[in-house]
Coordinates of C-alpha atoms and ligand atoms in Angstrom, one line a residue:
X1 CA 14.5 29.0 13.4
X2 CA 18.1 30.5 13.7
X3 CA 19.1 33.0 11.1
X4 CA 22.3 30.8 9.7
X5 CA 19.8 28.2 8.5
X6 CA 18.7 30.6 6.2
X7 CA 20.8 30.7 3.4
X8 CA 21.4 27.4 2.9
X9 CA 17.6 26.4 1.8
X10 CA 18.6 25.2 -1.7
X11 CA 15.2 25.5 -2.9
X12 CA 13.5 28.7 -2.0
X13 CA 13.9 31.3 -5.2
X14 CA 13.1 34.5 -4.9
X15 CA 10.6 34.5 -7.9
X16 CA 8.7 31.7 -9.2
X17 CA 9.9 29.0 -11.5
X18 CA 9.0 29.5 -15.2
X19 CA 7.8 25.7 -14.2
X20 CA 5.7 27.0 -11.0
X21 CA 4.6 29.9 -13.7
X22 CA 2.7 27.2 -15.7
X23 CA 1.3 25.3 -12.9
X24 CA -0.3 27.9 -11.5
X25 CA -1.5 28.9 -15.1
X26 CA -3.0 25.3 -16.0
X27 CA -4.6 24.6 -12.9
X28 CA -6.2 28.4 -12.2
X29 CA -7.7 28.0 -16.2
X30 CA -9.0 23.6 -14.9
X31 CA -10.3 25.6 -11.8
X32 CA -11.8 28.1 -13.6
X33 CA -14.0 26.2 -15.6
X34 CA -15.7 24.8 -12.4
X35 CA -15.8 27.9 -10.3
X36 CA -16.9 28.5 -6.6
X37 CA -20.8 27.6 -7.5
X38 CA -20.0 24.3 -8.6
X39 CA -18.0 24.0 -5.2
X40 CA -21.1 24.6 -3.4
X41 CA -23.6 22.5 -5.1
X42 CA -20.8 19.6 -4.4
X43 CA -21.0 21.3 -0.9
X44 CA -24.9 21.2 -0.5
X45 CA -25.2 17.3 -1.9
X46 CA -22.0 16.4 0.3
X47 CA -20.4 15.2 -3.0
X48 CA -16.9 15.5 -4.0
X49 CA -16.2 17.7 -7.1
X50 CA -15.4 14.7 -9.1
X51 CA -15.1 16.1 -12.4
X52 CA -12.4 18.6 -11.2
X53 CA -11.0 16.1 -9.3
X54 CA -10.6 13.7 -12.4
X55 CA -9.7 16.5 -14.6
X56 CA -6.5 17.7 -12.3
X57 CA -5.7 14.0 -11.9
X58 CA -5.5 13.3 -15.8
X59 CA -3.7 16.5 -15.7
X60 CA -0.9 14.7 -13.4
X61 CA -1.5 17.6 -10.4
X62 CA -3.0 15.4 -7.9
X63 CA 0.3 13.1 -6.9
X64 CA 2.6 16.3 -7.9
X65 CA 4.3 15.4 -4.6
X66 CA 4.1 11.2 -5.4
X67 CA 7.8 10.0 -6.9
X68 CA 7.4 9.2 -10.6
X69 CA 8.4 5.6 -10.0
X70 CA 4.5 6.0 -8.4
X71 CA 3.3 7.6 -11.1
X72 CA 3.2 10.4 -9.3
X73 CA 5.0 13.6 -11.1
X74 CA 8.0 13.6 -8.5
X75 CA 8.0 16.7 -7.5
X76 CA 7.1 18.1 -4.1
X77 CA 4.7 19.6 -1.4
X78 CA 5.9 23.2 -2.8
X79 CA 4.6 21.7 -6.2
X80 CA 0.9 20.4 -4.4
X81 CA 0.4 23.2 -2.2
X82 CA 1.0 25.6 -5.6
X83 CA -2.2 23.4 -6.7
X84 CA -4.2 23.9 -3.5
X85 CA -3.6 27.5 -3.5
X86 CA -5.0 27.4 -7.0
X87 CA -8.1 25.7 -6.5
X88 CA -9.0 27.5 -3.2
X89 CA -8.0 30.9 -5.3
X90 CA -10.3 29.7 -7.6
X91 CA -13.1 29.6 -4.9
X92 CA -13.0 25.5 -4.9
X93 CA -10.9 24.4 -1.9
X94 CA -10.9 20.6 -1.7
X95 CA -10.0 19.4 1.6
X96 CA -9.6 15.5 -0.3
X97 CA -6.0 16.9 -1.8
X98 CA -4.8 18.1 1.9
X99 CA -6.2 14.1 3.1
X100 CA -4.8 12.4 0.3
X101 CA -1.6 13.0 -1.1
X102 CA -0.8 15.6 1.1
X103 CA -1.3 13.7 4.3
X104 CA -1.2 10.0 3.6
X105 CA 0.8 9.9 0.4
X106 CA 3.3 11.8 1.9
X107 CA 3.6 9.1 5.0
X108 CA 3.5 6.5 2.4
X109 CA 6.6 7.8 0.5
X110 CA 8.5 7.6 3.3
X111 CA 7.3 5.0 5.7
X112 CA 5.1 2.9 3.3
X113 CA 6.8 -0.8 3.1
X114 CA 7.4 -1.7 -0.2
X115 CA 4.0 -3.6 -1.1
X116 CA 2.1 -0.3 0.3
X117 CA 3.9 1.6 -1.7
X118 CA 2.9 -0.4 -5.0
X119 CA -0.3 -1.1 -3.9
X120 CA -1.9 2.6 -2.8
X121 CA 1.1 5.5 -4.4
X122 CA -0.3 5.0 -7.7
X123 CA -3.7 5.3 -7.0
X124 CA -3.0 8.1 -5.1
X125 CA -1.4 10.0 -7.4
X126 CA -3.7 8.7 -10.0
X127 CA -6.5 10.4 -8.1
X128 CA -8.0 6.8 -8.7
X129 CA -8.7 5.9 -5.1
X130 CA -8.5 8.4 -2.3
X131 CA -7.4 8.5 1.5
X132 CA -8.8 10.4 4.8
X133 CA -7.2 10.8 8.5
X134 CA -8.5 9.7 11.8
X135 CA -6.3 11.0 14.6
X136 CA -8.8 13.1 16.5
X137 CA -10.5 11.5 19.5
X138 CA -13.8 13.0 21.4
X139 CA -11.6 12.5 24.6
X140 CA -8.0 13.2 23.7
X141 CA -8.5 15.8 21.3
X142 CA -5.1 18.4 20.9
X143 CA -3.6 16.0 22.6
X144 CA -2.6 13.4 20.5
X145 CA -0.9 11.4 23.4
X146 CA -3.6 10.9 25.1
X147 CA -5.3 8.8 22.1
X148 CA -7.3 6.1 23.6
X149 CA -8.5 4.0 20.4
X150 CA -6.5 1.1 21.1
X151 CA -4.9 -1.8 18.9
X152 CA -4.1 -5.1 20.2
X153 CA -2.5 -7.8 18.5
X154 CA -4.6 -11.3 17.8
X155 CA -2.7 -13.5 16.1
X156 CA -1.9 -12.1 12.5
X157 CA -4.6 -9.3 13.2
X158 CA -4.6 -6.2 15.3
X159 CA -7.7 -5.5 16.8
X160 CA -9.4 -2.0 17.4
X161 CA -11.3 -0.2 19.9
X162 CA -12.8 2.9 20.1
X163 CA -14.1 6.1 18.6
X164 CA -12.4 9.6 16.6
X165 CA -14.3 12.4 15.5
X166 CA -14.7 15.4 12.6
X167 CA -13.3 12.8 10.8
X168 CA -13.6 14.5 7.4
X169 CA -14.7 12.8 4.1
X170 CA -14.8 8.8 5.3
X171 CA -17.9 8.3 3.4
X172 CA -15.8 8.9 0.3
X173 CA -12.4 7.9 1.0
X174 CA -11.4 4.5 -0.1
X175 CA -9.3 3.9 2.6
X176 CA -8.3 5.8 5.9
X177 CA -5.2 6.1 8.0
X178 CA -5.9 5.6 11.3
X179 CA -3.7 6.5 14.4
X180 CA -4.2 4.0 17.5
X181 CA -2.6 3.4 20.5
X182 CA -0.6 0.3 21.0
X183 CA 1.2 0.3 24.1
X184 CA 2.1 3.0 26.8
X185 CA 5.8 4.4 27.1
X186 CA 6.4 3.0 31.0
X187 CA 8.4 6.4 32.0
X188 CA 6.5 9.2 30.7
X189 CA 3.6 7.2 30.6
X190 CA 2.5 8.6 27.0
X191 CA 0.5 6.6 24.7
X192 CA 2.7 4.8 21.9
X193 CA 1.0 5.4 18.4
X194 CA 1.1 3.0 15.6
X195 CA -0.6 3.8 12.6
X196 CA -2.8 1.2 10.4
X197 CA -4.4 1.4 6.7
X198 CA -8.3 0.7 7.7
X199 CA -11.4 -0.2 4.9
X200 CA -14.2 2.3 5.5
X201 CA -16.4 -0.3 5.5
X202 CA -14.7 -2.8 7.7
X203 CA -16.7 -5.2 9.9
X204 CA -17.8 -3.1 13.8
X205 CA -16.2 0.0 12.0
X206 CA -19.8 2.1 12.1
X207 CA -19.6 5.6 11.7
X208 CA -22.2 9.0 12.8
X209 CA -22.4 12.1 10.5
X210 CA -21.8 15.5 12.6
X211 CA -23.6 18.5 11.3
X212 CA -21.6 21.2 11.2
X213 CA -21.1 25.0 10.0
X214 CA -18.9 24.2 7.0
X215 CA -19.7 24.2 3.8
X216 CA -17.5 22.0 1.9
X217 CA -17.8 18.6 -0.2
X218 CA -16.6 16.4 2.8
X219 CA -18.5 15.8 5.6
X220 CA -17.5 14.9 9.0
X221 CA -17.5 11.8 11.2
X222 CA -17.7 10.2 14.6
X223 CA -16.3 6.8 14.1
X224 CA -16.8 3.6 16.2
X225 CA -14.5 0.6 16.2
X226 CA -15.9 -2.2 17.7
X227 CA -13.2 -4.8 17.5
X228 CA -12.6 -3.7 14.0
X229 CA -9.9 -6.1 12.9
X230 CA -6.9 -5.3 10.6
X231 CA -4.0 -7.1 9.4
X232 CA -0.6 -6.8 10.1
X233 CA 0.3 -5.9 6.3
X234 CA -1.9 -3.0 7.2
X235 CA 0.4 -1.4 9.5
X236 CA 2.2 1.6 8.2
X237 CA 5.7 2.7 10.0
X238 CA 6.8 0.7 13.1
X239 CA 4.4 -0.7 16.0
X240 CA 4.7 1.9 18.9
X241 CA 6.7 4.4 17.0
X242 CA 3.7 6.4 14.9
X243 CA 4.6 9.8 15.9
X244 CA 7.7 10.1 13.5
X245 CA 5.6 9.1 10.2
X246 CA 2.7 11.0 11.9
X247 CA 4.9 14.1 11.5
X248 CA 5.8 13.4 8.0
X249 CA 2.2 13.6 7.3
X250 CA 1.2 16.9 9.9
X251 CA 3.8 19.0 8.3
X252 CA 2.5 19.1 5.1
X253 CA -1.0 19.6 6.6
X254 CA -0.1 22.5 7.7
X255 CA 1.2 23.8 4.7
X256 CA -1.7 22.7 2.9
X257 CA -4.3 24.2 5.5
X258 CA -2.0 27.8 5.3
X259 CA -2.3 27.5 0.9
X260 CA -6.5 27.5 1.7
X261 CA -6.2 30.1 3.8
X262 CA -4.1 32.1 1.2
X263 CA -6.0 30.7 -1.4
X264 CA -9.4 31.6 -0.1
X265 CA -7.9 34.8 0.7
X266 CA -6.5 36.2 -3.0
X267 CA -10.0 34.9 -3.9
X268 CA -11.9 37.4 -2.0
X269 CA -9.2 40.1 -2.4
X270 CA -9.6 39.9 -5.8
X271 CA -13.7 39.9 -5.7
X272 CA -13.7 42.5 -3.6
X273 CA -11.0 44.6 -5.4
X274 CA -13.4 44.0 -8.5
X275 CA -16.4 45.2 -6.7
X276 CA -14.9 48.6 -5.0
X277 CA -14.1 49.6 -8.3
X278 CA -17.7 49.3 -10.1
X279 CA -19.6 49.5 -7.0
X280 CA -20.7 53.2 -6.8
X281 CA -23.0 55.1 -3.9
X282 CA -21.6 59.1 -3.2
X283 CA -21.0 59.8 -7.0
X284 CA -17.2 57.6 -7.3
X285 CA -16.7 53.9 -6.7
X286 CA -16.7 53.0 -3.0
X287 CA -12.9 51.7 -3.5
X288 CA -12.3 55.7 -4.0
X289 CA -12.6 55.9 -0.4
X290 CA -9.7 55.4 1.8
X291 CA -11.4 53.6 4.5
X292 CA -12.4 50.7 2.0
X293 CA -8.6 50.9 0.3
X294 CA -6.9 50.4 3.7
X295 CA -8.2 47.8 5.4
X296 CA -8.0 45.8 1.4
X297 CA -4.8 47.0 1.4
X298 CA -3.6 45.6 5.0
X299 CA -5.1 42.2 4.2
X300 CA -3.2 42.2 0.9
X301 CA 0.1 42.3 2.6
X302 CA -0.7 39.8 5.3
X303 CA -1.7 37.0 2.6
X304 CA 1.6 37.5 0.9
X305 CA 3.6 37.7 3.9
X306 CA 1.8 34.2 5.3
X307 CA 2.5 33.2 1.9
X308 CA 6.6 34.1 2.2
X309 CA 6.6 31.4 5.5
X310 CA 4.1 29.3 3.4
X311 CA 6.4 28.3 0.8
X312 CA 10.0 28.8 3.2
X313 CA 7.7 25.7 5.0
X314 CA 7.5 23.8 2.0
X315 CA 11.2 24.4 0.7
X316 CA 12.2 23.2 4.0
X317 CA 9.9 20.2 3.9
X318 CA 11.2 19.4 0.5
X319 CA 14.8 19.4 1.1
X320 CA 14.2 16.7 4.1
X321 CA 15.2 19.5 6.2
X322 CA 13.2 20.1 10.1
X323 CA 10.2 22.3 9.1
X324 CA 7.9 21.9 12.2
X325 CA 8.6 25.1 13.3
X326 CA 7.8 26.7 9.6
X327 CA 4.9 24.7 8.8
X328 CA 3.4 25.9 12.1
X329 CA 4.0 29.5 11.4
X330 CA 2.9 29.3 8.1
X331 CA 0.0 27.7 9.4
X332 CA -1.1 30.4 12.2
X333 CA -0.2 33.6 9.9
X334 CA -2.2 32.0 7.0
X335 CA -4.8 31.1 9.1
X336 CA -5.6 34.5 10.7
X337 CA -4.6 36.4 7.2
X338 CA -7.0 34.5 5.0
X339 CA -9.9 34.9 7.9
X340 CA -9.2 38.5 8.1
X341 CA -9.0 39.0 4.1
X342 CA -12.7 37.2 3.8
X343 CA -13.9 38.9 6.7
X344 CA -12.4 42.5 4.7
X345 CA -14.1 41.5 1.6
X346 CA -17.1 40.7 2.8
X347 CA -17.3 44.3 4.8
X348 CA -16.3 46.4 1.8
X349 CA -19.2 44.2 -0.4
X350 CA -21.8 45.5 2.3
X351 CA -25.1 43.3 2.4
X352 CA -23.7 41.8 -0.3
X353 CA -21.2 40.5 1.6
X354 CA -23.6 37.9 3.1
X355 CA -25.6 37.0 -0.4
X356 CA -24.7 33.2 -1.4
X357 CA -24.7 35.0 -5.0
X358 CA -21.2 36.6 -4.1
X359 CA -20.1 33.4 -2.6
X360 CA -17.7 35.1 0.2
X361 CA -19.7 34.1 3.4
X362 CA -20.0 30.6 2.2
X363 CA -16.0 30.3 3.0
X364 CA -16.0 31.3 6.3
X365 CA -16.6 27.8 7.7
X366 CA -13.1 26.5 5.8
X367 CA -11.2 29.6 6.6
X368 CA -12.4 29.3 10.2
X369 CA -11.5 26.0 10.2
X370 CA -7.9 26.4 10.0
X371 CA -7.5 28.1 13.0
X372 CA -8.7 24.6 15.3
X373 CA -7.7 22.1 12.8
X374 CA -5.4 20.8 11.7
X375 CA -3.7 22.4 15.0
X376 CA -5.2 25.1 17.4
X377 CA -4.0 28.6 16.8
X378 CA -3.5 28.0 21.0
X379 CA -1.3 24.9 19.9
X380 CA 0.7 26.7 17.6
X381 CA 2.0 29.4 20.4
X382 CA 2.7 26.7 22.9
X383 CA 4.8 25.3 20.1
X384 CA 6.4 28.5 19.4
X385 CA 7.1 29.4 22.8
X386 CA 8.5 26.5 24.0
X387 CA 10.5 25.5 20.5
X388 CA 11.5 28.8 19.5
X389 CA 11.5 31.1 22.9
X390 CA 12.8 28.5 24.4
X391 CA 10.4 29.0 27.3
X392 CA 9.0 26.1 29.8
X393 CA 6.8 23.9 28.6
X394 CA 2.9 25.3 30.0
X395 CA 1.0 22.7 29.3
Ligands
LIG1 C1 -14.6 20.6 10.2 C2 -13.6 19.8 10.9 C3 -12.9 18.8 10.1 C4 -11.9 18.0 10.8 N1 -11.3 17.0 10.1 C5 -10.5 16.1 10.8 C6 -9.9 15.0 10.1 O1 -10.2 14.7 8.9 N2 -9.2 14.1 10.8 C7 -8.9 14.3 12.1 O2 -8.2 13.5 12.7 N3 -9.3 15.4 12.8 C8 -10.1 16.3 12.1 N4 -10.7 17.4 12.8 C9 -10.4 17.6 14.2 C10 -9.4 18.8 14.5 O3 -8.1 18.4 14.2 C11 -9.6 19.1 16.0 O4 -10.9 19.7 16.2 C12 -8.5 19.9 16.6 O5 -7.3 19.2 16.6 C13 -8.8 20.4 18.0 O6 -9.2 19.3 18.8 P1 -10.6 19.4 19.7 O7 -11.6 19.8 18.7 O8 -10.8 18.2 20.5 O9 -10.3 20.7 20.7 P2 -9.7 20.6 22.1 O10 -8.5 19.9 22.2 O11 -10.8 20.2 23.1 O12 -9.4 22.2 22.4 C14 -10.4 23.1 22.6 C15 -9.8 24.5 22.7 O13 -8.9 24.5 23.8 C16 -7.6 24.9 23.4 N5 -6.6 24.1 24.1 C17 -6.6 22.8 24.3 N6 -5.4 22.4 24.9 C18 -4.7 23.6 25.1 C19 -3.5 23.9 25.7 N7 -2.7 22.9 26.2 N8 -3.0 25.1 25.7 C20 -3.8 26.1 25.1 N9 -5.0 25.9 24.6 C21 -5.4 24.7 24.6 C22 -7.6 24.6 21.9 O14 -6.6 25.4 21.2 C23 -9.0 24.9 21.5 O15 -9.1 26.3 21.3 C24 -11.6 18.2 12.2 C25 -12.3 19.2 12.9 C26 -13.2 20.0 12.3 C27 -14.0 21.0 13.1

């Protein structure tokens, strides 16, 4: 980031938009009226929070970030990442809105051919029919180059081999995004990605649930593809050039895993603020003490200054303008600031801290999360120091 591309982000206000105001407002009260338990009895039956889900769809906030010609409410990721915020404020973050619009929709805008873009934007945005991802490989893993799921081409078919894994949500999704490899680049002998709209319940697609320590509504995956055929109508972007949609997709993943983290952060800043106040064992509430004010206190001002790069990432985004860099900052600072704010408020609670009834250790597996997916913390630096420092490459 140089300092002269400041100034010139058109988008980025110093306070909220009477407009952002509201949004926030509408979707905190929708939210509200679910709450963190109902997350986790969605969480314990592995079902998605429907009736929230519906509700913020008829509300228009699921495809904020789908153009109106869509149906979508043609606004941006700022607009859908206000949302996620919200809902993981609220105690209910929804991975399905980071998968769905946020990831796919976001590739279908701007690489979708024109019958995709008929055919899935308005169900997207509609909230009527929903996406998942499938990049991640068992043997390629942060390195997406090295992807080994491979389409070939058969006649008006491609034809796909291989396996992904943690792929989140597929036995809910309606559809999935897949990345495959389609060819190798001859001189740096990189895969060449293509990605491909897949049916979850596609003939040799079979698929493994992986237990796991988090606790959310979507589960995740190991898929197989055993010559798993798709047509060529199904291809998204151009054969052998994936990575450029790919990014149009990652970006705003990032931005959506930092609004969890931020999220799930003023959520338990604000419990916790709540509970120093009444909670009372040496005659004045425990928040009298300046060793539980402090460390509340220091994670206050790391959500909100993860949240500053959070939405400069999303202005950038949404002026079309190169937000890698951003998104990934965003990413690692909200990712280690909403860890560190859950981990606060679940010290100053004491043994509450660990009670399902105060539902603050039950987010620990989705603010963990974020520091391995959607990009490793370890990722991020290379990124940083090789983009930004401008040092060699160390990997
Ligand atoms: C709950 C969950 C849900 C997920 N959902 C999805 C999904 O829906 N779709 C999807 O495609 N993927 C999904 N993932 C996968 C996730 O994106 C990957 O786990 C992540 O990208 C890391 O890949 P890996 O697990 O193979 O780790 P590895 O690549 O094996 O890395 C292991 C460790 O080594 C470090 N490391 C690796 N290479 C380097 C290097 N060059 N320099 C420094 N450190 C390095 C990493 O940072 C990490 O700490 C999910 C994962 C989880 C756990």
């Amino acid at each position: 980031m140089t300092m002269d591309s400041a100034p010139t982000v058109p988008s980025l206000a110093l306070e909220p938009t009477p407009e952002e105001v509201l949004l926030r407002k509408t979707v905190s009260e929708i939210v509200g009226r679910y709450g963190h338990a109902c997350y986790m009895a969605a969480s314990a039956q592995g079902e998605p929070m429907t009736d929230l889900w519906n509700e913020l769809a008829d509300a228009g906030f699921i495809g904020l970030n789908i153009p109106e010609e869509y149906g979508g409410g043609g606004a941006g990721l700022m607009e859908l990442a206000i949302v996620l915020e919200e809902m993981s404020a609220g105690g209910c973050p929804e991975l399905a809105l980071v998968l769905s619009p946020g990831i796919v929709g976001s590739i279908l805008v701007k690489h979708g051919t024109p019958e995709q873009r008929q055919r899935y934007l308005p169900a997207i945005a509609a909230g009527r029919e929903k996406f998942v991802f499938a990049l991640t490989e068992p043997n390629a893993g942060s390195n997406s180059h090295n992807v080994a799921t491979t389409a070939r081409r058969d006649g008006s078919d491609w034809v796909v081999q291989g396996s992904k894994y943690y792929i989140s949500g597929v036995d809910h999704c309606d559809h999935f995004l897949l990345v495959a490899r389609t060819g190798r680049d001859e001189q740096s002998g990189r895969g060449q990605l293509s990605l491909f709209i897949v049916e979850p319940d596609a003939p040799g697609l079979t698929r493994e649930p992986i237990p796991t320590a988090l606790r959310a509504p979507e589960r995740q995956f190991t898929l197989f593809f055993d010559d798993v055929r798709i047509p060529a109508t199904h291809v998204v972007g151009e054969i052998g050039h994936g990575l450029v949609p790919l990014f149009d997709g990652l970006n705003p993943e990032r931005v959506l895993s930092a609004v969890i983290c931020t999220g799930v952060g003023r959520y338990a800043l604000a419990k916790a603020t709540r509970y120093v106040k009444e909670r009372n064992v040496w005659g004045v509430p425990i928040g009298a003490h300046q060793a539980v004010q402090h460390p509340l206190a220091a994670a206050t001002m790391e959500i909100e200054a993860a949240r500053g790069m959070t939405w400069r990432a999303a202005a950038l985004y949404d002026a079309a303008r190169p937000a890698g860099e951003a998104a990934n900052m965003a990413k690692y600072l909200a990712s280690k600031a909403g860890a560190h704010a859950l981990d606060t408020a679940i010290q100053v609670h004491g043994g509450n801290g660990l009670a399902d009834e105060y539902g603050l250790a039950d987010l620990w597996g989705i603010v963990r999360l974020q520091q391995i997916a959607p990009v490793s913390t370890e990722m991020v630096l290379n990124h940083i120091a090789q983009h930004t420092l401008g040092l060699p490459r160390s990997y």
